Amino acid sequence: MLIPINRSVRRPDEFYSYLSLSTSSRTPLLTFWTASYCNTCKAVSPILQDLINAGVGEEEGGVSFCEIEYDSMDIMDSGLGSTYMITSMPTLLSFDRGEAQVGTKITNPKEMKDIEGLKEWIRREARRGGTGGDGGGPGLFGGLFGFGEKK
């Protein structure tokens, strides 16, 4: 299930709406954290959106998607980026059952430009289907300290 987006998320309440919708539909939410000054973000965004719009991940259960404009004043003032340890632009971060899957977060721009790698990431996240999984252990801090990571 794809929840379409027509513009970037610029306020925390918009993000929480997407998160709530994905949680209630048991569909992982893929978030793409961008900034207006980031040229890599501008290059990766259409690639990612094209893959999702083409149905990558649908066979595995589908995904929801939103692009978060990290440098919008409301997002910056909210501390949302700090909450989810967003430290570089761009960042891909999946949420499952409302929990950030920090163990599968992608921050390397080269990985984001690898179309086959992106397809596999989307499919892997879609397979979660609201069941949690290997993305960082129990909650945010499990991923922070490496608990539950694949060996």
Coordinates of N, CA, C and O in Angstrom, one line a residue:
M1 N 0.8 -1.2 0.0 CA 0.0 0.0 0.0 C 0.9 1.2 0.0 O 1.7 1.4 0.9
L2 N 0.7 2.1 -1.0 CA 1.5 3.3 -1.1 C 0.6 4.5 -0.7 O -0.5 4.6 -1.2
I3 N 1.0 5.2 0.3 CA 0.3 6.5 0.7 C 1.1 7.6 -0.1 O 2.2 7.9 0.2
P4 N 0.4 8.1 -1.1 CA 1.1 9.1 -2.0 C 1.4 10.4 -1.3 O 0.7 10.7 -0.3
I5 N 2.4 11.0 -1.8 CA 2.7 12.3 -1.2 C 2.9 13.3 -2.4 O 3.4 13.0 -3.4
N6 N 2.3 14.5 -2.2 CA 2.4 15.5 -3.3 C 3.4 16.6 -3.0 O 3.8 17.3 -3.8
R7 N 3.9 16.6 -1.7 CA 4.9 17.6 -1.3 C 5.6 17.1 -0.1 O 5.3 16.1 0.5
S8 N 6.7 17.7 0.2 CA 7.5 17.3 1.3 C 6.8 17.6 2.6 O 6.0 18.5 2.8
V9 N 7.0 16.7 3.6 CA 6.5 16.9 5.0 C 7.3 18.0 5.6 O 8.6 17.9 5.6
R10 N 6.7 19.0 6.1 CA 7.3 20.2 6.6 C 7.0 20.5 8.1 O 7.5 21.4 8.7
R11 N 6.0 19.7 8.6 CA 5.6 19.8 10.0 C 5.5 18.5 10.7 O 5.2 17.5 10.1
P12 N 5.9 18.4 12.0 CA 5.8 17.2 12.7 C 4.5 16.5 12.7 O 4.4 15.3 12.6
D13 N 3.4 17.3 12.7 CA 2.1 16.6 12.7 C 1.8 15.9 11.4 O 1.1 14.9 11.4
E14 N 2.4 16.4 10.3 CA 2.2 15.7 9.0 C 3.0 14.4 9.1 O 2.5 13.3 8.7
F15 N 4.2 14.4 9.7 CA 5.0 13.1 9.8 C 4.2 12.2 10.7 O 4.1 11.0 10.3
Y16 N 3.7 12.6 11.8 CA 2.9 11.7 12.7 C 1.7 11.1 12.0 O 1.3 10.0 12.3
S17 N 1.1 11.9 11.1 CA -0.1 11.4 10.4 C 0.3 10.2 9.5 O -0.3 9.2 9.5
Y18 N 1.4 10.4 8.8 CA 1.9 9.3 8.0 C 2.3 8.1 8.8 O 2.0 6.9 8.5
L19 N 3.0 8.3 9.9 CA 3.4 7.2 10.8 C 2.1 6.5 11.4 O 2.1 5.3 11.4
S20 N 1.1 7.2 11.8 CA -0.1 6.6 12.3 C -0.8 5.8 11.2 O -1.3 4.7 11.5
L21 N -0.9 6.3 10.0 CA -1.5 5.6 8.9 C -0.8 4.3 8.6 O -1.4 3.3 8.4
S22 N 0.5 4.4 8.5 CA 1.3 3.2 8.2 C 1.2 2.2 9.3 O 1.1 1.0 9.1
T23 N 1.2 2.6 10.6 CA 1.1 1.7 11.7 C -0.3 1.0 11.7 O -0.4 -0.2 11.9
S24 N -1.4 1.8 11.5 CA -2.7 1.2 11.5 C -2.9 0.2 10.3 O -3.7 -0.7 10.4
S25 N -2.2 0.5 9.2 CA -2.4 -0.4 8.0 C -1.3 -1.5 8.0 O -1.3 -2.4 7.1
R26 N -0.5 -1.6 9.1 CA 0.6 -2.6 9.2 C 1.5 -2.6 8.0 O 1.9 -3.6 7.5
T27 N 1.8 -1.4 7.5 CA 2.6 -1.2 6.4 C 3.9 -0.4 6.8 O 3.7 0.7 7.4
P28 N 5.1 -0.9 6.5 CA 6.2 -0.1 6.9 C 6.2 1.3 6.2 O 5.8 1.4 5.1
L29 N 6.7 2.3 6.9 CA 6.8 3.6 6.4 C 8.3 3.9 6.1 O 9.1 3.9 7.0
L30 N 8.5 4.2 4.8 CA 9.9 4.6 4.4 C 9.9 6.1 4.4 O 9.1 6.8 3.8
T31 N 10.9 6.7 5.1 CA 11.1 8.1 5.2 C 12.4 8.5 4.5 O 13.4 7.8 4.7
F32 N 12.3 9.5 3.7 CA 13.5 10.1 3.1 C 13.7 11.5 3.6 O 12.9 12.4 3.3
W33 N 14.7 11.7 4.4 CA 15.1 12.9 5.0 C 15.9 13.7 4.1 O 17.0 13.3 3.7
T34 N 15.4 14.9 3.7 CA 16.1 15.8 2.8 C 16.3 17.2 3.3 O 15.8 17.5 4.4
A35 N 17.0 18.0 2.6 CA 17.2 19.4 2.9 C 17.3 20.2 1.6 O 17.8 19.6 0.6
S36 N 16.8 21.4 1.7 CA 16.7 22.2 0.4 C 18.1 22.5 -0.2 O 18.2 22.6 -1.4
Y37 N 19.1 22.5 0.7 CA 20.5 22.7 0.2 C 21.2 21.5 -0.3 O 22.3 21.6 -0.8
C38 N 20.6 20.3 -0.2 CA 21.3 19.1 -0.5 C 21.1 18.6 -2.0 O 20.0 18.2 -2.4
N39 N 22.2 18.8 -2.8 CA 22.1 18.3 -4.2 C 21.9 16.8 -4.3 O 21.2 16.4 -5.2
T40 N 22.5 16.1 -3.4 CA 22.4 14.6 -3.5 C 20.9 14.2 -3.2 O 20.4 13.3 -3.9
C41 N 20.3 14.9 -2.3 CA 18.9 14.7 -2.0 C 18.0 14.9 -3.3 O 17.1 14.1 -3.6
K42 N 18.3 16.0 -4.0 CA 17.6 16.3 -5.2 C 17.8 15.2 -6.3 O 16.9 15.0 -7.1
A43 N 18.9 14.6 -6.3 CA 19.2 13.5 -7.3 C 18.6 12.2 -6.9 O 18.1 11.5 -7.8
V44 N 18.5 11.9 -5.6 CA 18.0 10.6 -5.2 C 16.5 10.6 -5.1 O 15.9 9.6 -5.3
S45 N 15.9 11.7 -4.7 CA 14.5 11.7 -4.5 C 13.7 11.2 -5.7 O 12.8 10.3 -5.5
P46 N 13.9 11.6 -6.9 CA 13.1 11.1 -8.0 C 13.4 9.6 -8.2 O 12.4 8.9 -8.6
I47 N 14.6 9.2 -8.0 CA 14.9 7.7 -8.2 C 14.0 6.9 -7.2 O 13.4 5.9 -7.6
L48 N 14.1 7.3 -6.0 CA 13.3 6.6 -4.9 C 11.8 6.6 -5.2 O 11.2 5.6 -5.1
Q49 N 11.3 7.8 -5.5 CA 9.9 7.9 -5.8 C 9.5 7.1 -7.0 O 8.4 6.4 -7.0
D50 N 10.3 7.1 -8.0 CA 10.0 6.3 -9.2 C 9.9 4.8 -8.9 O 9.0 4.1 -9.3
L51 N 10.9 4.3 -8.0 CA 10.9 2.9 -7.7 C 9.6 2.5 -6.9 O 9.0 1.5 -7.1
I52 N 9.2 3.4 -5.9 CA 8.1 3.1 -5.1 C 6.8 3.2 -6.0 O 5.9 2.3 -5.9
N53 N 6.7 4.2 -6.8 CA 5.5 4.4 -7.7 C 5.4 3.2 -8.7 O 4.3 2.9 -9.2
A54 N 6.6 2.6 -9.1 CA 6.6 1.5 -10.0 C 6.1 0.2 -9.3 O 6.0 -0.8 -10.0
G55 N 6.0 0.2 -8.0 CA 5.5 -0.9 -7.3 C 6.5 -1.8 -6.7 O 6.2 -2.9 -6.2
V56 N 7.8 -1.3 -6.6 CA 8.8 -2.1 -5.9 C 8.3 -2.3 -4.5 O 8.0 -1.3 -3.8
G57 N 8.3 -3.5 -4.0 CA 7.9 -3.8 -2.6 C 6.5 -4.3 -2.5 O 6.0 -4.8 -1.5
E58 N 5.7 -4.1 -3.6 CA 4.3 -4.5 -3.5 C 4.1 -6.0 -3.3 O 3.2 -6.4 -2.5
E59 N 4.8 -6.8 -4.0 CA 4.7 -8.2 -3.9 C 5.0 -8.7 -2.4 O 4.5 -9.7 -2.0
E60 N 5.9 -7.9 -1.7 CA 6.3 -8.3 -0.4 C 5.4 -7.7 0.7 O 5.6 -7.9 1.9
G61 N 4.3 -7.0 0.3 CA 3.4 -6.4 1.2 C 3.2 -4.9 1.1 O 2.3 -4.4 1.7
G62 N 4.0 -4.3 0.4 CA 3.9 -2.8 0.2 C 4.5 -2.0 1.2 O 4.9 -2.4 2.3
V63 N 4.7 -0.7 0.9 CA 5.2 0.3 1.8 C 4.5 1.6 1.7 O 3.8 1.8 0.7
S64 N 4.6 2.4 2.7 CA 4.2 3.8 2.7 C 5.4 4.6 2.6 O 6.5 4.2 2.9
F65 N 5.3 5.9 2.1 CA 6.4 6.7 1.9 C 6.1 8.1 2.2 O 5.1 8.6 1.9
C66 N 7.1 8.8 2.8 CA 7.0 10.3 2.9 C 8.4 10.8 2.8 O 9.4 10.2 3.3
E67 N 8.5 12.0 2.3 CA 9.8 12.8 2.2 C 9.7 13.9 3.2 O 8.8 14.7 3.2
I68 N 10.7 13.9 4.1 CA 10.7 14.9 5.2 C 11.7 16.0 5.0 O 12.9 15.7 4.8
E69 N 11.3 17.2 4.9 CA 12.2 18.3 4.6 C 12.8 18.7 6.0 O 12.2 19.5 6.7
Y70 N 13.9 18.2 6.3 CA 14.6 18.3 7.5 C 14.9 19.8 7.9 O 14.8 20.2 9.1
D71 N 15.2 20.6 6.9 CA 15.5 22.0 7.2 C 14.3 23.0 7.3 O 14.5 24.2 7.3
S72 N 13.1 22.4 7.2 CA 12.0 23.3 7.5 C 12.0 23.7 8.9 O 12.3 22.9 9.8
M73 N 11.6 24.9 9.2 CA 11.7 25.4 10.6 C 10.9 24.6 11.6 O 11.4 24.3 12.7
D74 N 9.7 24.2 11.2 CA 8.9 23.4 12.2 C 9.5 22.0 12.5 O 9.5 21.6 13.6
I75 N 10.1 21.4 11.5 CA 10.8 20.1 11.7 C 12.0 20.3 12.6 O 12.3 19.6 13.5
M76 N 12.8 21.3 12.2 CA 14.1 21.6 13.0 C 13.7 22.0 14.4 O 14.4 21.5 15.4
D77 N 12.7 22.8 14.6 CA 12.4 23.3 16.0 C 11.8 22.1 16.8 O 11.9 22.2 18.1
S78 N 11.2 21.1 16.2 CA 10.6 20.0 16.9 C 11.6 19.0 17.5 O 11.2 18.3 18.4
G79 N 12.8 19.0 17.0 CA 13.8 18.0 17.5 C 13.5 16.7 16.9 O 14.1 15.7 17.3
L80 N 12.7 16.6 15.9 CA 12.3 15.3 15.3 C 13.6 14.6 14.7 O 13.7 13.4 14.9
G81 N 14.5 15.3 14.1 CA 15.7 14.7 13.6 C 16.5 14.1 14.7 O 17.1 13.0 14.5
S82 N 16.7 14.8 15.8 CA 17.4 14.3 16.9 C 16.8 13.1 17.5 O 17.5 12.1 17.9
T83 N 15.5 13.0 17.6 CA 14.8 11.9 18.1 C 15.2 10.6 17.3 O 15.3 9.5 17.9
Y84 N 15.3 10.7 16.0 CA 15.5 9.6 15.2 C 17.0 9.5 14.7 O 17.3 8.8 13.7
M85 N 17.9 10.3 15.3 CA 19.3 10.3 15.0 C 19.6 10.5 13.6 O 20.4 9.8 12.9
I86 N 18.9 11.5 13.0 CA 19.2 12.0 11.6 C 20.4 12.9 11.7 O 20.3 14.0 12.2
T87 N 21.5 12.5 11.2 CA 22.8 13.3 11.3 C 23.4 13.7 10.0 O 24.4 14.4 10.0
S88 N 22.8 13.2 8.9 CA 23.3 13.6 7.6 C 22.2 13.6 6.6 O 21.2 12.9 6.8
M89 N 22.4 14.3 5.5 CA 21.5 14.4 4.4 C 22.1 13.8 3.2 O 23.3 14.1 2.9
P90 N 21.4 13.0 2.5 CA 20.1 12.5 2.8 C 20.2 11.2 3.7 O 21.2 10.7 3.9
T91 N 19.0 10.9 4.3 CA 18.9 9.7 5.1 C 17.6 8.9 4.7 O 16.6 9.5 4.6
L92 N 17.8 7.6 4.6 CA 16.6 6.8 4.4 C 16.4 6.0 5.7 O 17.3 5.4 6.2
L93 N 15.2 6.1 6.3 CA 14.9 5.5 7.6 C 13.5 4.9 7.5 O 12.5 5.6 7.1
S94 N 13.4 3.6 7.8 CA 12.1 2.9 7.8 C 11.6 2.8 9.2 O 12.3 2.8 10.2
F95 N 10.2 2.9 9.2 CA 9.5 2.7 10.5 C 8.6 1.5 10.4 O 8.0 1.3 9.4
D96 N 8.6 0.7 11.4 CA 7.7 -0.5 11.4 C 7.0 -0.5 12.8 O 7.6 -0.4 13.8
R97 N 5.7 -0.6 12.7 CA 4.8 -0.5 13.9 C 5.2 0.7 14.7 O 5.2 0.7 16.0
G98 N 5.5 1.8 14.1 CA 5.8 3.1 14.7 C 7.2 3.2 15.2 O 7.5 4.3 15.8
E99 N 8.0 2.2 15.1 CA 9.4 2.2 15.6 C 10.4 2.4 14.5 O 10.3 1.7 13.5
A100 N 11.3 3.3 14.7 CA 12.4 3.5 13.8 C 13.3 2.3 13.7 O 13.7 1.7 14.7
Q101 N 13.6 1.8 12.5 CA 14.4 0.7 12.2 C 15.8 1.1 11.9 O 16.3 1.1 10.8
V102 N 16.5 1.6 13.0 CA 17.8 2.3 12.8 C 18.9 1.3 12.3 O 19.9 1.7 11.8
G103 N 18.6 0.0 12.5 CA 19.6 -1.0 12.0 C 19.7 -1.1 10.5 O 20.6 -1.6 10.0
T104 N 18.7 -0.6 9.8 CA 18.7 -0.7 8.4 C 18.7 0.7 7.7 O 18.5 0.9 6.5
K105 N 19.0 1.7 8.5 CA 19.0 3.1 8.1 C 20.2 3.2 7.0 O 21.2 2.7 7.2
I106 N 19.9 4.0 6.0 CA 20.9 4.2 5.0 C 21.3 5.7 4.9 O 20.4 6.6 4.8
T107 N 22.6 6.0 5.1 CA 23.0 7.4 5.0 C 24.1 7.6 3.9 O 24.4 8.7 3.7
N108 N 24.5 6.5 3.3 CA 25.6 6.6 2.3 C 25.0 7.0 1.0 O 24.2 6.2 0.4
P109 N 25.3 8.1 0.4 CA 24.7 8.5 -0.9 C 25.0 7.6 -2.0 O 24.1 7.4 -2.9
K110 N 26.1 6.9 -2.0 CA 26.4 5.9 -3.0 C 25.5 4.8 -3.0 O 25.0 4.3 -4.0
E111 N 25.1 4.3 -1.8 CA 24.1 3.2 -1.7 C 22.7 3.7 -2.2 O 22.0 2.9 -2.7
M112 N 22.4 5.0 -2.0 CA 21.1 5.5 -2.4 C 21.0 5.6 -3.9 O 20.0 5.7 -4.5
K113 N 22.2 5.7 -4.6 CA 22.2 5.8 -6.1 C 22.3 4.5 -6.7 O 22.2 4.4 -7.9
D114 N 22.5 3.4 -6.0 CA 22.5 2.1 -6.5 C 21.1 1.5 -6.6 O 20.5 1.2 -5.6
I115 N 20.5 1.6 -7.8 CA 19.1 1.3 -8.0 C 18.8 -0.2 -7.5 O 17.8 -0.4 -6.8
E116 N 19.6 -1.1 -7.8 CA 19.3 -2.5 -7.4 C 19.4 -2.6 -5.9 O 18.6 -3.3 -5.3
G117 N 20.4 -1.9 -5.3 CA 20.4 -1.9 -3.8 C 19.2 -1.3 -3.2 O 18.7 -1.8 -2.2
L118 N 18.7 -0.2 -3.8 CA 17.5 0.5 -3.3 C 16.3 -0.4 -3.4 O 15.5 -0.5 -2.5
K119 N 16.2 -1.1 -4.5 CA 15.1 -2.1 -4.7 C 15.1 -3.1 -3.6 O 14.1 -3.4 -3.0
E120 N 16.3 -3.7 -3.3 CA 16.4 -4.7 -2.3 C 16.0 -4.1 -0.9 O 15.3 -4.8 -0.1
W121 N 16.5 -2.9 -0.6 CA 16.1 -2.3 0.7 C 14.6 -2.1 0.8 O 14.1 -2.4 1.8
I122 N 14.0 -1.6 -0.2 CA 12.6 -1.4 -0.2 C 11.8 -2.7 0.0 O 10.9 -2.8 0.8
R123 N 12.3 -3.8 -0.8 CA 11.6 -5.1 -0.6 C 11.8 -5.7 0.8 O 10.9 -6.2 1.4
R124 N 13.0 -5.5 1.3 CA 13.3 -6.0 2.7 C 12.4 -5.3 3.7 O 11.9 -6.0 4.6
E125 N 12.3 -4.0 3.6 CA 11.5 -3.3 4.5 C 10.0 -3.6 4.3 O 9.3 -3.8 5.3
A126 N 9.6 -3.8 3.1 CA 8.2 -4.2 2.8 C 7.8 -5.6 3.5 O 6.7 -5.8 3.9
R127 N 8.8 -6.5 3.5 CA 8.5 -7.8 4.0 C 8.2 -7.8 5.5 O 7.6 -8.7 6.1
R128 N 8.6 -6.7 6.2 CA 8.3 -6.6 7.6 C 6.8 -6.7 7.8 O 6.3 -7.3 8.7
G129 N 6.0 -5.9 7.0 CA 4.6 -6.0 7.1 C 4.0 -5.8 8.5 O 3.0 -6.5 8.8
G130 N 4.6 -5.0 9.3 CA 4.0 -4.7 10.6 C 4.4 -5.8 11.6 O 3.8 -5.8 12.7
T131 N 5.4 -6.5 11.3 CA 5.8 -7.6 12.2 C 7.1 -7.3 13.0 O 7.6 -8.2 13.6
G132 N 7.6 -6.1 12.8 CA 8.9 -5.8 13.5 C 10.0 -6.4 12.7 O 10.1 -6.1 11.5
G133 N 10.9 -7.1 13.3 CA 11.9 -7.7 12.5 C 13.3 -7.3 12.9 O 13.6 -7.1 14.1
D134 N 14.2 -7.3 11.9 CA 15.6 -7.2 12.2 C 16.2 -5.8 12.2 O 17.4 -5.6 12.1
G135 N 15.3 -4.8 12.3 CA 15.8 -3.5 12.1 C 16.4 -2.7 13.2 O 16.5 -1.5 13.2
G136 N 16.8 -3.4 14.3 CA 17.4 -2.6 15.3 C 17.0 -3.0 16.7 O 17.2 -2.3 17.6
G137 N 16.5 -4.2 16.8 CA 16.1 -4.7 18.1 C 15.0 -3.9 18.7 O 14.2 -3.3 18.0
P138 N 14.8 -4.0 20.0 CA 13.7 -3.5 20.7 C 13.7 -2.0 20.8 O 14.5 -1.4 21.5
G139 N 13.0 -1.3 19.9 CA 12.9 0.2 20.0 C 14.1 0.9 19.5 O 15.0 0.3 18.9
L140 N 14.1 2.1 19.7 CA 15.2 3.0 19.2 C 16.5 2.7 19.8 O 17.5 2.6 19.1
F141 N 16.6 2.4 21.1 CA 17.9 2.3 21.7 C 18.5 0.9 21.4 O 19.8 0.8 21.5
G142 N 17.7 -0.1 21.1 CA 18.3 -1.4 20.7 C 19.2 -1.2 19.5 O 20.2 -1.8 19.4
G143 N 18.7 -0.4 18.5 CA 19.5 -0.2 17.3 C 20.7 0.7 17.6 O 21.7 0.5 17.0
L144 N 20.5 1.6 18.5 CA 21.6 2.5 18.8 C 22.8 1.8 19.3 O 24.0 2.1 19.0
F145 N 22.6 0.8 20.1 CA 23.7 0.1 20.8 C 24.0 -1.3 20.1 O 24.8 -2.0 20.5
G146 N 23.3 -1.5 18.9 CA 23.6 -2.7 18.1 C 22.9 -4.0 18.5 O 23.2 -5.0 17.9
F147 N 22.0 -3.9 19.5 CA 21.3 -5.1 19.8 C 20.4 -5.5 18.7 O 19.7 -4.7 18.1
G148 N 20.3 -6.8 18.4 CA 19.4 -7.3 17.3 C 19.9 -7.1 15.9 O 19.2 -7.4 15.0
E149 N 21.1 -6.6 15.7 CA 21.6 -6.4 14.4 C 22.0 -7.8 13.8 O 22.3 -8.7 14.5
K150 N 21.8 -7.9 12.5 CA 22.2 -9.1 11.8 C 23.7 -9.3 11.9 O 24.5 -8.3 11.8
K151 N 24.2 -10.5 12.0 CA 25.6 -10.8 12.1 C 26.0 -11.4 10.8 O 25.3 -12.0 10.1

